[in-house]
XYZ file of C-alpha atoms in Angstrom:
671
model
C -17.218 15.981 -35.514
C -13.446 14.909 -35.599
C -11.205 17.196 -32.185
C -8.071 18.962 -33.416
C -5.241 16.461 -33.088
C -3.489 18.691 -29.602
C -7.253 19.100 -28.243
C -8.083 14.861 -29.322
C -4.666 14.011 -27.194
C -5.396 16.023 -23.925
C -8.413 14.159 -23.458
C -7.209 10.852 -24.066
C -4.445 12.084 -21.314
C -7.481 12.858 -18.940
C -9.979 10.281 -19.604
C -6.401 7.993 -19.237
C -5.842 9.383 -15.647
C -9.375 9.093 -14.862
C -10.228 4.940 -15.721
C -6.822 3.880 -16.324
C -6.977 1.892 -12.890
C -10.606 0.625 -13.349
C -9.065 -0.949 -16.761
C -5.983 -2.438 -15.205
C -7.429 -3.888 -12.352
C -10.294 -5.765 -14.392
C -7.307 -6.828 -16.668
C -5.424 -7.878 -13.274
C -8.550 -9.952 -12.539
C -8.219 -11.583 -15.732
C -4.630 -12.047 -16.626
C -3.704 -12.772 -12.847
C -0.022 -10.128 -13.703
C -0.347 -6.873 -12.650
C 2.596 -5.927 -15.216
C 1.079 -7.934 -17.966
C -2.293 -5.974 -16.696
C -0.151 -2.854 -17.360
C 1.029 -3.543 -20.601
C -2.228 -4.831 -22.527
C -3.579 -1.107 -20.845
C -1.152 0.421 -22.111
C -1.839 -1.645 -25.966
C -5.445 0.250 -26.269
C -3.918 3.629 -24.756
C -1.762 3.449 -28.184
C -4.765 2.711 -30.273
C -6.721 5.476 -29.005
C -3.500 7.890 -29.583
C -3.285 6.409 -33.198
C -7.472 5.804 -33.950
C -9.039 8.953 -31.610
C -7.604 11.663 -33.971
C -8.935 10.287 -37.371
C -12.439 8.514 -36.121
C -12.947 11.180 -33.285
C -13.926 10.658 -29.576
C -15.732 7.657 -28.342
C -19.101 8.162 -26.942
C -18.246 6.310 -23.824
C -14.301 6.399 -23.817
C -13.646 4.373 -21.105
C -15.576 1.781 -21.789
C -13.950 1.787 -25.985
C -10.400 1.813 -23.510
C -12.277 -1.147 -21.393
C -12.849 -2.890 -24.031
C -10.052 -2.647 -26.028
C -7.611 -4.139 -23.808
C -10.200 -6.589 -22.960
C -9.558 -8.057 -26.439
C -5.940 -7.466 -26.120
C -6.032 -9.703 -23.123
C -7.818 -12.905 -24.513
C -5.629 -12.274 -27.934
C -2.688 -12.468 -25.307
C -4.439 -16.177 -23.604
C -5.751 -17.627 -26.514
C -2.019 -17.194 -27.500
C -0.783 -18.716 -24.503
C -1.270 -22.789 -25.019
C -1.329 -22.879 -21.097
C -4.588 -21.845 -20.864
C -6.047 -22.368 -23.658
C -8.734 -23.644 -20.848
C -9.857 -20.267 -20.024
C -10.840 -19.019 -23.597
C -14.295 -19.736 -23.564
C -14.692 -18.013 -20.247
C -12.673 -15.194 -20.685
C -14.886 -14.361 -24.105
C -18.396 -14.846 -22.153
C -16.748 -11.980 -19.609
C -15.926 -10.008 -22.604
C -19.093 -10.624 -24.128
C -21.591 -9.284 -21.056
C -18.600 -6.176 -21.231
C -18.428 -6.189 -17.700
C -17.406 -3.189 -15.913
C -14.584 -3.618 -13.238
C -15.903 -3.389 -9.752
C -14.963 -0.917 -7.120
C -13.618 -4.506 -5.698
C -10.767 -4.864 -8.205
C -9.704 -1.224 -7.948
C -9.156 -2.270 -4.600
C -7.442 -5.488 -5.399
C -4.888 -3.729 -6.881
C -4.592 -0.758 -4.913
C -3.357 -3.946 -2.429
C -1.434 -4.693 -4.402
C 0.337 -1.995 -5.586
C 0.699 -1.029 -2.032
C 2.066 -4.608 -0.948
C 4.124 -5.091 2.084
C 6.768 -7.586 -0.226
C 7.916 -4.046 -2.337
C 10.013 -1.918 -1.204
C 8.488 2.019 0.161
C 9.971 4.025 -2.973
C 8.615 1.063 -5.162
C 5.129 1.036 -3.825
C 4.547 4.630 -3.860
C 6.298 4.599 -7.898
C 3.835 1.570 -8.429
C 1.297 3.481 -6.806
C 1.570 5.998 -9.187
C 1.966 4.476 -11.990
C -1.259 1.868 -12.158
C -4.021 4.825 -10.160
C -2.639 7.458 -11.030
C -1.726 6.956 -13.888
C 1.224 8.997 -14.661
C 3.716 8.670 -16.599
C 7.462 7.492 -14.863
C 8.388 10.805 -16.304
C 5.809 12.449 -14.223
C 6.741 10.176 -11.098
C 10.555 10.995 -11.082
C 9.661 14.903 -12.142
C 7.934 15.067 -9.040
C 10.092 12.900 -7.381
C 13.485 14.785 -8.569
C 15.283 11.535 -9.201
C 15.016 10.173 -13.592
C 12.791 8.774 -15.436
C 14.851 5.787 -15.693
C 15.496 5.636 -11.715
C 11.270 5.178 -12.492
C 10.879 2.809 -14.892
C 13.835 1.031 -13.006
C 12.228 0.258 -9.447
C 8.065 0.273 -11.394
C 9.893 -2.926 -13.401
C 11.304 -4.467 -10.551
C 8.102 -3.948 -8.255
C 6.234 -6.119 -11.401
C 9.562 -8.735 -10.720
C 9.233 -8.663 -6.973
C 5.318 -9.493 -7.011
C 5.442 -11.906 -10.249
C 8.078 -14.057 -8.254
C 6.355 -13.837 -5.362
C 2.995 -14.878 -7.241
C 1.021 -11.939 -5.157
C -2.357 -12.982 -5.528
C -5.666 -10.690 -6.737
C -7.598 -11.739 -4.103
C -9.148 -9.478 -1.415
C -7.450 -10.808 1.673
C -9.283 -12.608 5.066
C -10.226 -9.532 7.536
C -7.162 -9.896 9.701
C -4.017 -9.623 7.193
C -6.837 -6.867 5.460
C -6.529 -4.090 8.371
C -2.586 -5.071 7.836
C -2.386 -4.375 4.251
C -4.509 -1.194 4.301
C -2.239 0.166 6.613
C 0.270 -0.680 4.029
C -1.546 1.288 1.272
C -2.008 4.115 4.499
C 1.414 5.061 4.750
C 1.748 4.824 1.100
C -0.663 7.697 -0.063
C 0.820 9.857 3.248
C 3.774 9.357 2.298
C 3.370 10.849 -1.629
C 1.219 13.807 0.097
C 3.936 14.349 2.120
C 6.695 14.273 -0.134
C 4.484 16.690 -2.352
C 3.808 18.874 1.289
C 6.965 19.324 2.150
C 9.209 18.330 -0.778
C 12.220 16.471 1.112
C 14.697 18.448 -2.171
C 14.325 20.973 -4.803
C 14.045 24.356 -4.818
C 10.010 24.752 -4.099
C 9.011 24.317 -0.390
C 5.503 22.308 -2.032
C 4.845 19.999 -5.414
C 1.538 20.473 -5.331
C 0.467 17.892 -7.696
C 1.488 15.468 -5.816
C -0.693 16.524 -2.415
C -3.789 16.387 -5.527
C -2.818 12.623 -6.264
C -2.243 11.227 -2.349
C -6.069 13.210 -1.467
C -7.825 11.547 -4.996
C -5.855 7.998 -3.856
C -7.674 8.870 -0.364
C -10.593 9.829 -1.583
C -10.467 7.036 -3.295
C -9.921 4.491 -0.255
C -12.722 6.238 1.271
C -14.824 4.885 -1.115
C -13.416 1.260 -1.563
C -13.807 0.807 2.198
C -15.800 3.260 4.050
C -16.545 0.974 6.762
C -12.611 1.910 8.198
C -11.974 4.598 10.302
C -8.117 4.906 9.925
C -8.679 5.642 5.839
C -11.531 8.245 6.471
C -8.885 9.952 9.211
C -5.992 10.102 6.593
C -8.054 11.728 4.628
C -9.365 14.196 6.789
C -5.774 14.378 8.064
C -5.140 15.113 4.476
C -7.721 17.291 3.756
C -6.426 19.986 7.019
C -3.026 20.048 6.324
C -3.924 21.056 2.287
C -6.361 23.780 3.380
C -3.022 25.249 4.568
C -1.344 25.458 1.566
C -1.713 28.896 0.285
C -1.119 30.624 3.801
C 2.722 27.922 4.183
C 4.792 30.350 1.670
C 5.800 33.835 1.119
C 6.408 36.186 -1.426
C 8.961 34.602 -3.188
C 8.460 31.014 -2.107
C 9.794 31.018 1.802
C 8.345 28.774 4.740
C 5.827 30.482 7.147
C 5.570 29.052 10.096
C 1.939 27.603 11.283
C 1.732 29.957 13.540
C 2.682 32.966 11.574
C 0.471 31.569 8.199
C -2.444 34.178 8.237
C -5.317 32.019 8.638
C -8.235 33.790 6.645
C -5.795 32.384 3.567
C -6.688 28.454 4.792
C -9.432 27.060 2.208
C -12.253 26.554 4.202
C -14.070 24.330 1.755
C -11.099 21.373 3.149
C -11.129 22.065 6.458
C -14.907 21.152 6.730
C -14.384 18.045 3.929
C -11.571 16.723 6.889
C -14.792 18.018 9.454
C -16.975 15.290 7.332
C -14.591 13.703 7.257
C -13.580 13.037 10.747
C -16.797 12.925 12.181
C -17.277 9.308 9.427
C -13.680 7.975 11.406
C -15.739 9.095 14.558
C -19.001 7.115 13.424
C -16.715 4.043 12.057
C -13.991 3.458 14.436
C -14.071 1.691 17.792
C -13.376 2.683 21.546
C -9.517 2.976 21.050
C -8.568 5.641 18.409
C -5.801 4.262 15.668
C -2.735 6.823 14.107
C -4.093 8.990 11.536
C -7.376 8.937 14.313
C -4.968 10.706 16.943
C -3.080 12.490 13.892
C -6.459 14.209 12.248
C -7.679 15.176 15.849
C -4.614 16.661 16.376
C -4.818 18.865 12.589
C -8.679 19.294 13.641
C -7.126 21.314 16.644
C -5.701 23.887 14.341
C -7.829 23.856 12.358
C -10.519 25.023 14.937
C -8.157 27.723 16.899
C -8.963 31.383 15.120
C -6.135 32.212 16.378
C -2.112 31.115 16.964
C -2.759 31.542 20.631
C -6.229 30.053 20.592
C -4.239 27.129 20.246
C -4.683 24.049 22.429
C -1.643 22.748 23.181
C -2.622 21.034 25.816
C -5.084 18.829 24.211
C -2.701 18.328 21.323
C 0.759 17.338 23.659
C -2.034 14.766 25.025
C -3.065 13.473 21.439
C 1.185 13.198 20.574
C 1.456 11.629 23.979
C -1.257 8.775 22.744
C 0.063 8.444 18.867
C 3.703 7.787 21.139
C 2.272 5.088 23.292
C 0.607 3.738 19.589
C 4.234 4.191 17.294
C 7.142 5.025 19.704
C 9.190 6.626 16.807
C 11.867 8.884 16.446
C 10.186 11.364 14.486
C 6.405 11.190 16.205
C 8.343 11.720 19.788
C 10.553 14.636 18.271
C 6.410 16.380 16.984
C 6.112 15.548 20.858
C 8.052 17.572 21.997
C 7.403 20.679 19.736
C 3.884 20.260 21.810
C 5.161 20.129 25.585
C 8.069 22.632 24.371
C 4.559 25.467 23.413
C 1.950 23.819 26.222
C 4.366 23.600 29.537
C 7.570 25.669 28.323
C 10.415 24.900 26.037
C 12.428 23.310 29.131
C 10.457 20.053 29.052
C 10.303 20.492 24.758
C 14.035 20.679 24.671
C 14.459 17.728 27.785
C 12.905 15.624 25.009
C 14.685 16.928 22.384
C 18.332 16.262 23.790
C 17.089 11.827 24.830
C 16.261 12.117 20.883
C 19.933 13.025 19.630
C 21.805 9.933 19.959
C 18.873 7.807 17.434
C 20.285 6.872 14.592
C 17.331 6.778 12.680
C 17.193 10.983 13.269
C 20.922 11.200 12.356
C 20.216 12.993 9.148
C 17.168 14.446 9.964
C 16.829 18.385 9.794
C 13.950 19.565 11.580
C 16.202 17.999 15.141
C 18.298 20.576 15.332
C 15.536 22.921 13.609
C 13.279 21.831 16.710
C 15.708 21.783 18.696
C 16.997 25.304 17.633
C 13.745 26.961 17.984
C 13.788 25.610 21.598
C 16.971 27.333 22.244
C 16.225 30.377 21.111
C 13.213 30.959 23.165
C 15.685 30.042 26.531
C 17.650 32.806 25.160
C 20.673 30.327 24.372
C 20.782 32.341 21.146
C 24.352 30.863 20.016
C 23.460 27.709 20.202
C 20.327 27.846 19.339
C 22.124 29.776 16.163
C 24.845 26.681 15.581
C 21.428 24.807 15.546
C 19.942 26.279 12.414
C 22.683 26.522 10.361
C 23.523 22.483 10.622
C 19.696 22.235 10.213
C 20.785 24.616 6.439
C 23.099 21.508 6.060
C 21.548 19.100 6.433
C 18.137 19.788 3.993
C 18.239 18.837 0.810
C 15.064 21.832 0.005
C 16.576 24.922 -1.335
C 13.708 26.824 0.051
C 13.805 25.160 3.314
C 17.486 26.130 3.774
C 17.452 29.381 3.178
C 14.772 29.687 5.318
C 17.117 28.333 7.996
C 20.138 30.270 6.914
C 18.594 33.186 7.543
C 16.977 32.569 11.218
C 20.552 31.602 11.896
C 21.845 34.939 10.589
C 18.880 36.765 12.503
C 20.554 35.662 15.955
C 22.674 39.072 17.042
C 26.206 38.145 17.995
C 29.643 38.113 17.757
C 31.456 35.582 15.008
C 33.254 33.032 16.775
C 37.092 33.359 16.983
C 39.262 30.546 15.419
C 39.180 28.333 13.061
C 35.882 26.820 12.876
C 35.743 23.041 12.941
C 34.551 22.944 9.074
C 38.121 25.207 8.024
C 39.892 23.146 10.371
C 38.438 19.848 8.167
C 39.137 21.055 5.225
C 43.154 22.338 5.769
C 43.901 19.175 7.645
C 42.265 17.391 3.851
C 44.352 20.304 2.425
C 47.711 18.894 3.450
C 49.988 17.566 0.805
C 51.981 14.732 2.713
C 47.970 12.913 2.108
C 47.951 10.433 -0.624
C 44.352 10.334 -2.127
C 42.867 6.998 -0.982
C 43.987 8.577 2.429
C 41.860 11.728 1.780
C 39.230 9.822 1.024
C 38.925 7.663 4.342
C 39.482 10.860 6.051
C 36.995 13.215 4.466
C 33.887 10.363 5.516
C 35.096 10.479 8.847
C 35.445 14.292 8.668
C 31.569 14.777 7.099
C 29.694 12.809 9.259
C 31.076 14.983 12.410
C 30.275 18.215 10.718
C 27.429 17.063 9.673
C 26.298 15.333 13.491
C 27.575 19.069 15.592
C 28.116 21.389 12.528
C 30.652 22.482 10.220
C 30.422 26.200 12.417
C 30.937 25.076 15.797
C 34.441 26.625 17.026
C 37.035 24.163 16.640
C 37.508 25.368 20.392
C 34.341 23.858 21.663
C 34.326 20.567 20.256
C 34.654 18.176 22.849
C 35.726 13.983 23.108
C 32.425 13.781 24.579
C 30.810 15.002 21.714
C 32.438 13.627 19.288
C 31.816 9.841 21.043
C 28.264 10.734 21.155
C 28.507 11.466 17.343
C 30.256 7.582 16.964
C 27.750 6.230 19.383
C 24.910 7.243 16.933
C 26.997 7.039 13.467
C 29.549 3.601 13.994
C 27.675 1.980 17.109
C 27.189 -1.100 14.704
C 29.096 -1.131 12.624
C 32.410 -3.742 12.232
C 35.717 -3.281 14.627
C 37.378 -2.696 11.322
C 35.203 -0.131 10.179
C 35.037 1.780 14.072
C 38.680 1.736 14.277
C 39.366 3.491 10.814
C 36.648 6.072 11.543
C 38.642 6.230 14.985
C 42.102 6.712 13.576
C 41.103 9.411 11.423
C 40.008 11.713 14.351
C 43.178 10.621 16.374
C 44.888 12.150 13.403
C 42.313 15.475 13.176
C 43.054 15.637 17.159
C 47.075 14.854 16.683
C 46.780 17.965 13.726
C 44.382 20.326 15.264
C 46.041 20.131 18.764
C 43.301 18.389 20.526
C 45.134 15.187 21.556
C 42.982 13.748 23.704
C 40.061 14.253 21.250
C 39.107 10.384 21.271
C 39.558 9.492 24.470
C 36.130 7.961 25.129
C 36.871 5.791 21.950
C 38.624 2.590 23.185
C 39.560 0.124 19.717
C 37.614 -2.724 19.082
C 39.112 -5.762 18.730
C 39.146 -7.295 14.862
C 38.125 -10.014 13.807
C 39.849 -12.487 11.127
C 36.083 -13.806 9.948
C 34.193 -12.785 6.860
C 31.581 -13.869 6.172
C 30.426 -15.823 3.180
C 30.293 -15.261 -0.534
C 26.982 -15.506 -2.909
C 26.906 -18.729 -4.513
C 26.959 -19.218 -8.381
C 23.273 -19.619 -8.255
C 22.645 -16.485 -6.249
C 25.528 -14.613 -8.324
C 23.327 -15.937 -11.472
C 20.184 -14.136 -10.343
C 21.083 -11.178 -9.513
C 22.778 -10.952 -13.195
C 19.939 -12.201 -15.136
C 17.174 -9.117 -13.549
C 16.473 -7.776 -16.848
C 16.626 -4.274 -15.455
C 19.956 -4.367 -13.456
C 22.501 -2.296 -16.134
C 25.504 -3.823 -18.464
C 27.569 -2.006 -16.248
C 26.399 -3.670 -12.966
C 27.002 -7.038 -15.011
C 30.070 -7.236 -15.913
C 31.500 -5.842 -12.467
C 29.981 -8.220 -10.986
C 30.561 -11.169 -12.569
C 34.477 -10.047 -12.684
C 34.850 -9.602 -9.375
C 33.453 -12.912 -8.850
C 35.740 -14.814 -11.217
C 38.603 -12.688 -10.600
C 39.120 -13.229 -7.170
C 40.652 -9.775 -7.309
C 39.032 -6.575 -5.067
C 37.440 -4.004 -5.625
C 39.859 -1.301 -5.719
C 42.291 -3.585 -8.399
C 39.076 -4.772 -10.348
C 38.053 -0.382 -11.231
C 41.603 0.532 -10.915
C 41.324 -1.436 -14.701
C 41.794 0.610 -17.633
C 39.923 -0.341 -21.493
C 43.842 0.291 -22.872
C 45.089 -2.418 -20.698
C 42.545 -4.966 -21.323
C 44.186 -8.201 -22.748
C 40.948 -9.686 -24.471
C 42.221 -12.546 -25.934
C 44.176 -14.234 -22.869
C 41.428 -12.931 -20.275
C 43.370 -10.684 -18.292
C 44.382 -7.234 -17.822
C 47.222 -5.301 -14.900
C 46.119 -3.135 -11.834
C 48.148 -1.737 -9.390
C 51.011 0.093 -9.177
C 55.260 0.460 -10.504
C 56.902 -1.732 -8.497
C 54.042 -4.410 -7.770
C 51.958 -5.239 -11.046
C 48.722 -7.205 -9.919
C 47.687 -9.152 -12.951
C 43.405 -9.502 -12.936
C 42.138 -12.514 -15.160
C 38.591 -13.642 -15.973
C 36.862 -16.395 -17.381
C 33.899 -17.277 -20.244
C 30.821 -14.860 -17.933
C 33.261 -11.918 -18.010
C 34.380 -12.180 -21.842
C 31.287 -12.613 -22.897
C 30.135 -9.071 -21.138
C 32.810 -6.647 -21.694
C 32.394 -6.283 -25.642
C 29.091 -4.462 -25.093
C 30.394 -2.302 -22.097
C 33.647 -1.010 -24.193
C 31.170 -0.298 -27.015
C 34.247 0.208 -28.779
C 36.174 3.132 -26.168
C 39.868 2.608 -26.712
C 41.155 4.225 -23.901
C 40.250 5.188 -20.307
C 38.754 3.505 -17.632
C 37.012 0.441 -17.590
C 33.927 0.979 -15.523
C 32.564 4.878 -15.842
C 29.790 6.543 -13.650
C 26.546 7.717 -15.302
C 27.388 11.205 -15.676
C 30.066 13.324 -15.967
C 31.318 15.835 -13.631
C 31.003 18.570 -12.416
C 32.713 21.733 -13.149
C 33.726 21.751 -9.523
C 34.662 18.325 -9.236
C 37.195 17.521 -11.998
C 39.077 14.145 -11.549
C 42.471 13.881 -12.132
C 42.704 12.719 -16.254
C 43.735 9.292 -15.629
C 40.573 8.886 -14.408
C 38.503 9.903 -17.479
C 36.868 8.618 -20.155
C 38.371 10.688 -23.225
C 35.640 9.240 -25.626
C 32.602 9.769 -23.189
C 33.722 12.222 -20.673
C 32.480 10.602 -18.071
C 34.570 8.910 -14.748
C 35.820 6.889 -13.241
C 33.256 4.079 -11.079
C 34.007 5.139 -7.398
C 33.655 2.236 -4.693
C 31.543 4.134 -2.552
C 29.492 4.397 -5.669
C 30.090 0.986 -6.878
C 28.989 -0.572 -2.669
C 25.837 1.735 -2.640
C 24.409 -0.178 -6.233
C 25.375 -3.688 -4.832
C 24.037 -2.694 -1.525
C 20.266 -1.596 -2.664
C 20.859 -4.554 -5.033
C 21.113 -7.239 -2.335
C 18.675 -6.454 0.167
C 15.771 -8.691 -0.484
C 18.016 -11.821 -0.326
C 19.702 -10.386 3.193
C 17.992 -11.460 6.374
C 18.513 -7.821 8.078
C 17.599 -6.012 4.687
C 21.048 -3.761 4.879
C 21.955 -4.925 1.627
C 25.535 -6.557 0.521
C 28.950 -5.314 0.518
C 31.203 -6.347 -2.609
C 33.595 -8.993 -0.776
C 30.127 -11.415 -0.928
C 31.526 -11.591 -4.445
C 34.732 -13.136 -3.979
C 35.381 -16.747 -3.010
C 36.995 -17.609 0.003
C 40.004 -19.637 0.060
C 38.148 -22.931 -0.223
C 36.335 -22.206 -3.496
C 39.008 -19.730 -4.583
C 40.414 -21.184 -8.182
C 43.535 -19.070 -8.229
C 43.476 -16.246 -11.172
C 45.390 -13.478 -9.524
C 49.166 -13.603 -10.253
C 51.173 -10.582 -9.160
C 54.257 -9.624 -10.668
C 56.569 -7.835 -8.292
C 60.113 -5.536 -9.674
């Protein structure tokens, strides 16, 4: 019987999500390339979409997809002369129709979560290979574009191929370390669904369900791993509260205010069962997920919020902090101490965390601090902290909740200007040029985020500013530190707070510069297949010209002399001629794509109505604005993280050859 086409497509989608991980795992074992394996599996999916609406759905659709994909794998290997010696072996395997075993799926999971990949790439690749999600589905879940996810996945596959990551189960010692990476990715996916970092909704249930499915699958693949069962227990119990976590309008409901009758008892029982299994297979020393699951069990066992055993929970967090002394664990420990021993005990620990750079923009730090201050009747301080937390979160539901908490605290409004109002007035002065406004704005935005833009200006102290500097720029280069210090001094002088920079000593600047990237490194960077043409052209031009970043970004299409390979940059009276060589010359026509006016290097999107740039910085043909210096630096840092031993990425200045290796490609005309 032929099923109607829409029903067939729904069936194919469901089968794909169930079977894709096994199919890709089996193919990876055959071809030893996870990227190629996924392409072959996708070919089989396309064949199903073409044939099943006509021929009908097979009795065993998973086996049909597996067989079709394996045949394509054999065809591919036969075309590859270097692998002809494997033809008979693989043909025999196909004839045997051996299904991918559970070990293959575990190997695929270990590869997709391999530590050589950045965390966000691991999550995307795992959802793609093991969840069967499309790039667009993953993008919607993480509120980015499909192109961003596609680039992450492509880069991850390329890294695995370049590093020649084997499709083998590691030995026992390495397996434990690799499993911890898998657990980290699964819990990251769950947390993004349970408490969305951005967007309008507090939760994304689809990600929670996918993480639970992956966790349960991993528990089947590694039944003797206590930490795997503990993670499943933790996620089951946390997911049981989902219906009670939001109010009628989607607003967050705090744990102690939730209606526990709405907690899903089936998920709680499943969590208890998984926790029992973790204890049965675990040793005498519990791991971090066992401890976190034990905390979740404590909450689930309490019939009411008042029955919660906070003393035990505080002890469990103490043990967890001993294993994982991270700032976030310590912050959660502070909450438990505040509940077990009073708000003063919790606030003392929170205050010790305020200088930690890892929590610099973490909205839960001021949120927790505000809650503890409110319980100590320090209401005005609490109000400022809730406002600051609201400014830091990117989730609309959570922001509205925090603003309501701040507004619910009664008290007089502060007299005089706030830090945010004063910063805006200072930057709106007519005597500041655009570059100065941009530079000063970076400093003042950081002060507003760190101290709260609603803090009364009269209460701003040099000690508070020094604390922000230590956290934000304590490890920065002397030049960066001094630039921000100069901004604070100017702002303080304008605001009548002359001692605002009293605790900031000027740092001695040295003339040394980091070595420039060599031609081989640049070729490797620009040769990445997923790298946009804009980045390839910009980086090549910076390298070949030796010009400054701002000079290159200021170039306009109408001023380019493509024949002579040069263009003017700079203002009247001092014009810099930027010239380039054949590498840039080959890329520029494709970048311009017929444009005749406007900036050479454009941003990805059109500006919003409230951020209309000057006409000189807007392309009349595309409506996009000139690429900013900050965005260009960010993209280069992200692309060069893998080259940087410190994993921080390089600045664009590394593309500029030093004096000893520089070819004179910049001439300066002085009027």
